[in-house]
């Protein structure tokens, strides 16, 4: 292949969102295949799936053990940085652990880092993060008075939706994170965080608009929880901003923030 064709192909892949290399070695799909046997069909080429370093069952128990052993937010960050059980770590640039004041009264949990968050190692710093900042500001909060994290600490390649297996694997870390921050109020930002943390099947339309209870694992506490629309959804559906504002006012009232 001529270099300029290879470059054009790379540009096209980036344009369609294929911006991560998922295997150590490239696969030459144009290479000649062995001739087909008349009896046994040739199996389809295996997809380039990246395997986690630790097999899934072992990864699940090592996640639970590592999370439970963390006695502080900083220890939890170190435990996540050392955790090798999640394949997303391989494709991510940075661990996106949390931002804000870990002693804040309110903790927000989003879905997963996007490209900007991955690049900077901080949650909600891209376009939807800027809207989240404006939403917080509207009720007298900011990153000095709130704490923000995500269900997944590593970016799913190409910003795809997290899989159920990835969420289940990372859940012990985010649950321990909530326990260590011990907020007065938990805010699930979007449906993925809401259903993962509250273990409920209803969508965000049903879960928002009321105060629910989150149950911690180890210290048997309940934390008042409010689910809000994800800012990325609000950017696509501005007609929902009226409901979003109602939810923000509920957060403000719960935190006794005055106008
Ligand atoms: N969306 C999220 O859910 N989290 C981020 O950190 C950024 C975008």
mmCIF file of C-alpha atoms and ligand atoms in Angstrom, residues 96 110-114 117 122-126 128-129 149-150 189 230, ligand 1:
data_model
loop_
_atom_site.group_PDB
_atom_site.id
_atom_site.type_symbol
_atom_site.label_atom_id
_atom_site.label_comp_id
_atom_site.label_asym_id
_atom_site.label_seq_id
_atom_site.Cartn_x
_atom_site.Cartn_y
_atom_site.Cartn_z
ATOM 1 C CA UNK A 96 -10.015 9.326 35.841
ATOM 2 C CA UNK A 110 -21.476 10.043 36.169
ATOM 3 C CA UNK A 111 -21.043 7.256 33.649
ATOM 4 C CA UNK A 112 -17.547 7.085 32.203
ATOM 5 C CA UNK A 113 -14.791 9.389 30.999
ATOM 6 C CA UNK A 114 -14.824 10.627 27.426
ATOM 7 C CA UNK A 117 -11.489 13.393 30.558
ATOM 8 C CA UNK A 122 -10.372 14.482 35.439
ATOM 9 C CA UNK A 123 -14.102 13.748 35.268
ATOM 10 C CA UNK A 124 -16.521 15.987 33.377
ATOM 11 C CA UNK A 125 -14.103 18.407 31.741
ATOM 12 C CA UNK A 126 -15.457 18.155 28.156
ATOM 13 C CA UNK A 128 -21.005 17.923 28.929
ATOM 14 C CA UNK A 129 -18.754 18.696 31.906
ATOM 15 C CA UNK A 149 -16.542 10.764 39.968
ATOM 16 C CA UNK A 150 -17.800 8.173 37.477
ATOM 17 C CA UNK A 189 -25.795 11.798 36.811
ATOM 18 C CA UNK A 230 -26.964 13.436 32.132
HETATM 19 N N1 LIG B 1 -19.632 11.848 30.856
HETATM 20 C C1 LIG B 1 -19.560 11.220 32.041
HETATM 21 O O1 LIG B 1 -20.487 10.509 32.420
HETATM 22 N N2 LIG B 1 -18.488 11.401 32.773
HETATM 23 C C2 LIG B 1 -17.485 12.183 32.418
HETATM 24 O O2 LIG B 1 -16.527 12.302 33.159
HETATM 25 C C3 LIG B 1 -17.589 12.850 31.182
HETATM 26 C C4 LIG B 1 -18.665 12.669 30.409
#
